[in-house]
XYZ file of C-alpha atoms in Angstrom:
460
model
C 111.104 -126.800 25.266
C 113.059 -124.952 27.636
C 113.700 -126.168 31.232
C 111.046 -124.608 33.703
C 114.167 -122.397 35.600
C 115.029 -121.175 31.881
C 111.534 -119.919 30.958
C 111.882 -118.911 34.272
C 114.645 -116.806 34.244
C 113.986 -115.105 30.453
C 110.515 -114.505 31.411
C 111.783 -112.313 34.112
C 114.930 -110.451 31.632
C 111.623 -109.852 28.994
C 109.071 -108.038 32.473
C 112.764 -106.450 32.898
C 113.467 -105.742 29.684
C 110.317 -104.732 27.775
C 109.182 -100.930 27.489
C 105.587 -101.900 26.881
C 104.003 -104.826 29.401
C 104.239 -109.221 29.546
C 101.355 -110.729 30.798
C 101.795 -114.678 31.411
C 99.256 -117.048 32.789
C 97.730 -116.099 36.692
C 98.521 -112.079 36.333
C 96.426 -109.975 36.696
C 95.127 -108.428 33.069
C 95.813 -111.566 31.177
C 92.867 -112.753 30.372
C 91.994 -108.970 28.906
C 94.639 -109.121 27.211
C 94.465 -112.272 25.384
C 91.150 -111.870 24.385
C 90.221 -110.697 21.005
C 87.575 -110.297 18.554
C 85.487 -113.103 17.795
C 84.425 -114.700 21.261
C 84.726 -118.790 19.831
C 88.464 -117.956 20.156
C 89.500 -119.345 23.538
C 93.295 -119.497 23.984
C 95.967 -119.145 26.714
C 99.144 -118.170 24.878
C 102.525 -118.757 27.268
C 103.427 -115.345 27.256
C 101.739 -111.677 25.914
C 104.427 -109.556 25.099
C 102.677 -105.627 24.414
C 105.773 -103.877 22.548
C 105.853 -100.644 22.985
C 108.794 -99.902 19.868
C 110.411 -101.981 16.849
C 113.318 -102.515 19.623
C 110.272 -104.457 22.078
C 109.622 -106.722 19.148
C 112.528 -108.062 18.911
C 113.262 -108.230 22.157
C 110.114 -110.511 22.255
C 111.313 -112.303 19.071
C 114.628 -113.635 20.424
C 113.051 -114.345 23.642
C 110.301 -116.666 21.942
C 113.101 -118.452 19.325
C 115.006 -118.643 22.872
C 112.686 -120.720 24.900
C 111.622 -122.289 21.034
C 108.178 -120.623 21.022
C 105.414 -120.844 17.993
C 104.682 -116.193 17.483
C 101.005 -114.718 17.282
C 101.122 -111.222 16.067
C 98.329 -109.075 17.262
C 97.581 -105.723 15.328
C 94.125 -105.198 15.506
C 92.867 -108.496 16.853
C 90.155 -108.823 14.854
C 90.616 -111.865 12.618
C 87.857 -114.633 12.486
C 90.668 -116.923 12.307
C 92.354 -116.077 15.711
C 95.714 -115.248 14.322
C 96.312 -113.578 16.749
C 96.822 -115.634 19.453
C 97.912 -119.226 20.187
C 97.666 -122.172 22.921
C 100.817 -121.768 24.930
C 102.726 -119.563 22.587
C 104.426 -116.047 22.968
C 101.836 -113.515 21.165
C 103.691 -110.497 20.526
C 101.124 -107.627 20.430
C 101.158 -104.598 18.980
C 98.596 -102.479 19.669
C 101.237 -100.016 21.714
C 102.288 -99.443 18.273
C 99.620 -97.785 16.423
C 101.341 -94.312 15.027
C 99.964 -93.282 12.049
C 102.654 -90.185 9.595
C 101.083 -88.037 6.547
C 103.792 -87.096 4.546
C 100.936 -84.935 1.863
C 103.503 -83.908 -0.801
C 105.035 -88.018 -1.228
C 100.950 -88.444 -0.497
C 101.977 -91.873 1.122
C 101.455 -92.876 4.889
C 103.281 -95.200 7.333
C 101.560 -97.080 9.889
C 102.642 -98.806 12.785
C 101.788 -102.592 12.833
C 99.052 -101.938 15.817
C 97.312 -99.146 14.372
C 93.584 -100.134 13.362
C 91.422 -98.582 9.924
C 90.246 -95.383 12.627
C 93.170 -94.437 13.612
C 94.823 -94.648 9.772
C 91.157 -92.558 8.513
C 91.141 -90.223 11.214
C 94.449 -89.054 10.493
C 94.656 -88.914 6.466
C 91.184 -87.344 6.443
C 92.207 -83.928 7.454
C 94.413 -83.915 4.439
C 91.628 -84.670 1.698
C 93.566 -88.205 1.672
C 92.339 -91.660 1.725
C 94.118 -95.588 1.045
C 92.195 -98.769 0.626
C 90.685 -99.612 3.991
C 87.971 -102.381 5.238
C 84.628 -101.495 6.423
C 85.210 -101.974 10.307
C 86.840 -98.900 12.020
C 88.172 -101.390 14.526
C 89.833 -103.948 12.067
C 93.658 -104.035 12.080
C 95.625 -102.153 9.442
C 98.787 -103.992 9.332
C 96.723 -108.110 8.688
C 94.001 -106.345 6.327
C 96.993 -104.944 3.864
C 99.364 -108.014 3.667
C 96.193 -110.481 3.502
C 95.303 -108.529 0.466
C 92.782 -105.733 1.437
C 89.397 -105.009 0.364
C 87.096 -102.502 0.978
C 84.776 -99.464 0.281
C 87.391 -98.165 -1.503
C 88.333 -100.079 -4.228
C 86.414 -100.627 -6.903
C 88.417 -96.855 -7.255
C 91.747 -96.899 -5.670
C 92.664 -100.831 -5.925
C 93.396 -103.135 -2.926
C 94.786 -102.656 -0.029
C 98.220 -104.890 -1.454
C 97.889 -101.996 -4.691
C 98.784 -99.477 -2.530
C 101.683 -101.147 -0.073
C 104.887 -99.237 -1.097
C 106.939 -100.991 1.625
C 106.937 -103.507 4.577
C 109.356 -102.718 7.911
C 109.450 -106.594 9.744
C 111.241 -108.358 12.684
C 111.920 -111.465 10.946
C 112.493 -114.995 13.013
C 115.494 -114.486 13.877
C 114.458 -111.411 15.578
C 116.674 -109.017 12.966
C 114.938 -105.899 11.065
C 114.207 -105.459 7.500
C 113.310 -103.900 5.255
C 110.927 -105.036 2.324
C 109.913 -102.713 -1.135
C 110.471 -102.915 -5.007
C 114.033 -102.311 -4.419
C 114.968 -104.140 -0.789
C 114.039 -107.699 -0.955
C 111.857 -107.543 -3.698
C 110.891 -111.502 -3.682
C 109.534 -110.991 -0.136
C 107.793 -108.197 -0.890
C 105.844 -109.702 -3.480
C 105.010 -112.648 -0.871
C 103.826 -109.641 1.317
C 100.808 -108.552 -1.509
C 98.261 -111.672 0.352
C 100.872 -113.759 2.714
C 99.478 -112.250 5.275
C 101.879 -112.559 8.462
C 103.531 -115.642 7.322
C 106.943 -114.217 7.189
C 107.598 -111.286 10.096
C 106.368 -109.414 12.430
C 105.451 -106.116 9.888
C 105.812 -103.039 12.452
C 105.302 -100.689 9.643
C 103.982 -100.217 6.690
C 103.880 -97.356 4.271
C 100.988 -97.238 1.820
C 100.041 -95.276 -1.524
C 97.082 -92.333 -0.896
C 94.598 -90.640 -2.982
C 92.356 -87.656 -2.936
C 89.650 -88.613 -1.293
C 88.077 -84.458 -0.549
C 83.887 -86.035 0.008
C 82.394 -88.861 0.329
C 79.057 -90.382 -0.029
C 76.966 -92.960 1.270
C 73.130 -94.429 0.073
C 71.711 -96.825 2.253
C 67.818 -98.183 1.191
C 65.751 -100.766 3.457
C 64.064 -102.893 1.165
C 61.166 -106.027 2.881
C 63.506 -108.850 2.143
C 60.825 -110.202 -0.811
C 62.268 -107.534 -2.800
C 66.028 -108.656 -2.708
C 66.109 -110.583 -6.416
C 64.692 -107.154 -7.883
C 67.296 -104.897 -5.425
C 69.895 -107.079 -6.399
C 69.334 -107.406 -10.142
C 69.010 -103.170 -10.206
C 72.084 -103.176 -8.381
C 73.539 -105.205 -10.562
C 72.783 -103.161 -13.411
C 73.971 -100.237 -11.668
C 77.682 -101.471 -10.489
C 77.755 -103.066 -14.657
C 77.069 -99.180 -15.772
C 78.191 -96.739 -13.101
C 82.077 -95.370 -12.225
C 84.335 -97.322 -10.353
C 83.880 -94.700 -7.214
C 80.638 -96.485 -6.576
C 81.014 -99.336 -4.786
C 79.031 -100.955 -1.451
C 77.152 -103.704 -1.127
C 73.728 -105.348 -1.142
C 72.638 -107.296 2.754
C 70.298 -108.943 4.603
C 70.801 -108.298 8.183
C 68.309 -107.828 11.410
C 66.491 -103.777 10.963
C 69.352 -101.847 12.795
C 68.035 -99.224 15.767
C 68.948 -96.103 13.371
C 66.714 -92.665 13.268
C 66.144 -93.300 9.841
C 65.129 -97.105 10.184
C 61.023 -97.344 10.998
C 60.284 -98.942 14.517
C 59.040 -101.751 12.766
C 61.908 -102.783 11.166
C 64.201 -102.829 13.898
C 64.905 -106.569 14.877
C 63.089 -108.302 11.484
C 64.949 -108.825 8.372
C 65.335 -106.229 6.191
C 67.373 -106.559 2.688
C 69.971 -103.213 2.370
C 71.409 -101.647 -0.509
C 74.140 -99.888 0.727
C 76.458 -97.403 -2.112
C 79.407 -95.815 -1.254
C 80.872 -93.385 -3.777
C 84.462 -91.775 -3.885
C 82.684 -88.763 -4.739
C 79.746 -86.041 -3.461
C 76.196 -86.218 -3.123
C 75.310 -85.160 -6.601
C 76.681 -87.663 -8.545
C 75.776 -90.162 -5.584
C 72.072 -89.623 -6.071
C 72.633 -89.988 -10.374
C 73.997 -93.118 -9.764
C 71.282 -95.035 -6.928
C 68.263 -93.673 -9.154
C 67.300 -97.062 -10.298
C 67.594 -98.024 -6.589
C 65.360 -95.078 -5.181
C 62.854 -95.857 -7.964
C 62.186 -99.138 -6.384
C 59.670 -99.150 -4.044
C 61.450 -99.295 -0.368
C 60.784 -98.634 3.407
C 63.547 -96.007 4.256
C 66.560 -94.189 2.789
C 69.441 -92.215 4.432
C 71.196 -90.403 1.048
C 74.620 -87.620 1.460
C 77.978 -86.774 1.955
C 79.492 -88.526 5.256
C 83.040 -88.414 6.253
C 84.753 -91.317 5.325
C 85.899 -92.519 9.275
C 82.425 -92.205 9.881
C 81.499 -94.688 6.940
C 84.143 -96.933 7.994
C 82.611 -97.226 11.437
C 78.966 -98.470 9.654
C 79.395 -101.732 10.512
C 81.283 -102.068 13.686
C 79.999 -104.480 15.897
C 82.207 -104.708 19.958
C 84.175 -107.427 19.965
C 83.079 -110.583 22.460
C 80.617 -111.671 19.803
C 80.819 -115.421 18.453
C 82.129 -115.115 14.395
C 81.993 -117.909 11.685
C 82.907 -116.261 8.240
C 83.129 -117.583 4.737
C 83.325 -116.571 1.202
C 82.966 -117.524 -2.682
C 83.890 -114.848 -5.279
C 81.935 -115.292 -8.507
C 83.373 -115.017 -12.169
C 79.475 -113.961 -13.160
C 76.217 -113.156 -11.097
C 72.822 -114.574 -13.789
C 70.093 -114.709 -12.518
C 69.733 -117.568 -11.884
C 73.154 -117.052 -8.661
C 70.426 -113.902 -7.960
C 67.859 -116.178 -6.980
C 69.922 -118.536 -5.328
C 71.998 -115.647 -3.099
C 68.652 -114.257 -1.868
C 66.624 -117.498 -0.932
C 69.583 -118.300 1.250
C 68.647 -115.010 3.112
C 65.333 -117.526 4.407
C 68.075 -118.938 7.228
C 69.894 -115.660 8.675
C 69.608 -115.746 12.376
C 67.646 -113.240 13.029
C 68.054 -110.851 15.425
C 71.682 -111.052 14.815
C 74.582 -108.969 14.391
C 75.028 -111.806 10.927
C 75.013 -110.221 7.538
C 74.613 -112.452 4.496
C 76.029 -109.770 1.828
C 77.523 -109.358 -1.539
C 80.320 -107.600 -3.250
C 80.776 -106.014 -5.876
C 84.732 -106.270 -7.915
C 85.554 -104.830 -10.692
C 86.733 -101.102 -11.437
C 90.261 -100.766 -10.370
C 90.802 -103.996 -8.402
C 90.579 -106.235 -12.127
C 93.121 -103.366 -13.431
C 95.531 -104.459 -10.779
C 98.607 -106.429 -10.755
C 98.536 -109.745 -11.811
C 101.650 -110.947 -10.473
C 100.820 -110.976 -6.854
C 99.040 -113.737 -4.792
C 95.692 -112.575 -4.509
C 93.756 -114.505 -6.782
C 90.520 -112.965 -6.695
C 91.591 -109.793 -8.132
C 89.620 -111.197 -10.902
C 86.369 -112.206 -10.256
C 82.944 -110.345 -10.727
C 80.927 -110.285 -7.552
C 81.711 -112.198 -3.928
C 79.470 -113.709 -1.984
C 80.223 -113.199 2.519
C 77.871 -114.980 4.803
C 79.033 -113.347 7.716
C 77.736 -114.926 10.875
C 77.920 -113.358 14.146
C 75.402 -114.297 17.134
C 75.656 -113.769 21.039
C 74.466 -117.397 22.465
C 76.610 -120.477 21.711
C 73.581 -122.534 21.332
C 72.861 -121.097 18.200
C 76.770 -122.358 16.451
C 75.708 -124.639 15.234
C 72.899 -123.787 12.939
C 74.892 -120.198 12.276
C 77.715 -122.826 10.854
C 75.322 -124.688 9.464
C 73.778 -121.155 7.546
C 77.227 -120.474 6.872
C 78.260 -123.377 4.771
C 74.565 -123.462 3.081
C 75.398 -119.993 1.592
C 78.536 -121.681 -0.028
C 77.649 -124.172 -1.436
C 74.378 -122.701 -3.245
C 76.267 -120.127 -4.865
C 79.443 -122.782 -5.427
C 78.156 -123.305 -9.126
C 79.392 -119.501 -10.030
C 82.724 -119.219 -7.919
C 86.057 -119.787 -9.630
C 87.103 -120.957 -6.365
C 89.492 -118.184 -5.266
C 89.100 -116.799 -2.210
C 89.860 -113.611 0.369
C 91.627 -115.667 3.196
C 90.573 -112.721 5.586
C 87.408 -113.374 4.469
C 87.652 -116.839 5.860
C 88.650 -119.273 9.071
C 90.309 -121.990 9.108
C 89.053 -123.838 6.544
C 92.011 -126.241 5.436
C 95.084 -126.215 3.226
C 93.403 -126.584 0.084
C 91.388 -123.250 0.830
C 94.140 -121.706 2.009
C 96.091 -122.387 -1.568
C 92.765 -120.856 -3.429
C 93.060 -117.919 -1.804
C 96.767 -117.772 -2.380
C 96.876 -119.089 -6.088
C 97.805 -122.446 -6.734
C 100.899 -121.276 -8.849
C 101.974 -119.063 -6.264
C 101.854 -121.991 -3.538
C 105.971 -123.179 -4.751
C 107.226 -119.778 -4.587
C 105.663 -118.835 -1.741
C 106.542 -121.786 -0.138
C 110.645 -120.684 -0.915
C 110.220 -117.591 -0.012
C 108.618 -118.941 3.550
C 111.587 -121.665 3.662
C 113.925 -118.051 3.726
C 112.591 -116.080 5.817
C 110.907 -118.673 8.216
C 111.827 -121.938 8.289
C 110.871 -123.223 11.272
C 107.869 -121.928 10.990
C 107.896 -119.888 13.535
C 104.682 -117.634 12.312
C 102.113 -120.732 11.574
C 99.285 -118.533 14.088
C 97.429 -117.508 10.627
C 96.906 -118.841 6.995
C 99.503 -120.976 7.077
C 102.382 -121.069 4.336
C 104.811 -123.955 5.061
C 108.510 -124.041 3.984
C 109.294 -125.401 1.039
């Protein structure tokens, strides 16, 4: 570590040189600047550099290296693992860099590293174009894409990394590089699932797809109907088009206009079907679900950016998530999944979720380090609650869900869905066969493991 006098001089120079803002402990605004989405993460960085442009990112990284600081990168700050912050670290905060530029003729979009899904989707929608995004408008695009990227459009358009055309990166040496299929191709390969291990992604270029209309069906059932709902949903996905996606969820009934007041605040089973197309075609797809006795429904066209906001929650809640990816969903797995709904903390923001895979996910490039691609279904216990007194039971419930469905798991996992679950789970999220190759890329671009506040890949 640098001496106090050297650190003080360097910090003063950074404050002077940066076009953006700099926060250190004791500064007004420091606590607000360090807060992240998951309230269970309470870290105290040494310095937070809110960068205004690429040149600021270069200055910040070089400052961090001069003082021998580990570096965390903040895009959306949505990571359940708290990747956007680190104790005694430098946080390179990209939130001021949120520009989105569409090239409608080429059907591409350039997205700066601090942009959220809302920034992306609201810019592409007027062109009738979209790309695979997450399932919350507040998610940062950079971390989402580099971690693999699964969302409502993945069965139709592939994983987010399947649509990645280029990355502009500031390396651990404070140099600006570009990675694509033709330029630094090995680095480009590693960025397809390797996350923020290799540098600060200041911009990404993504392929866009035509999406003139988007539709959504939401049906509410009593929780005891869950097994019938899941089996019907399973058959709908098996026989339906790739444009259909969504989830089966157990959650606390929300105070929405179409939800009967008696269900608000109680446990409900929800069949959510998203559709990359119009309402008429969606209604044909969801006929079997509509035929089941249900408590409420809403079916119709919805702007895709609005659909991306359906599951938004404010920051400041406590979060603990995990996932298991299943090669098949036999009746026994359905029953095991549904039985776990009994432990969902109610009322809370917690969701017990089953996502369909297949379609363009399974058909995508097999060579990238996203081993969950081949799974048929994903079980995602998504714990979210307000009171720290509920920590123990909420965390235990998430772990119990994993254990209940593990007999059908293929062992792979989407790293953006989990917190710190150890090195074995990181390798499961990257694919055991990719570990050596990824470690060599890490050695080339970040040999000192400066970028280690992530699902870390150690240099080999």
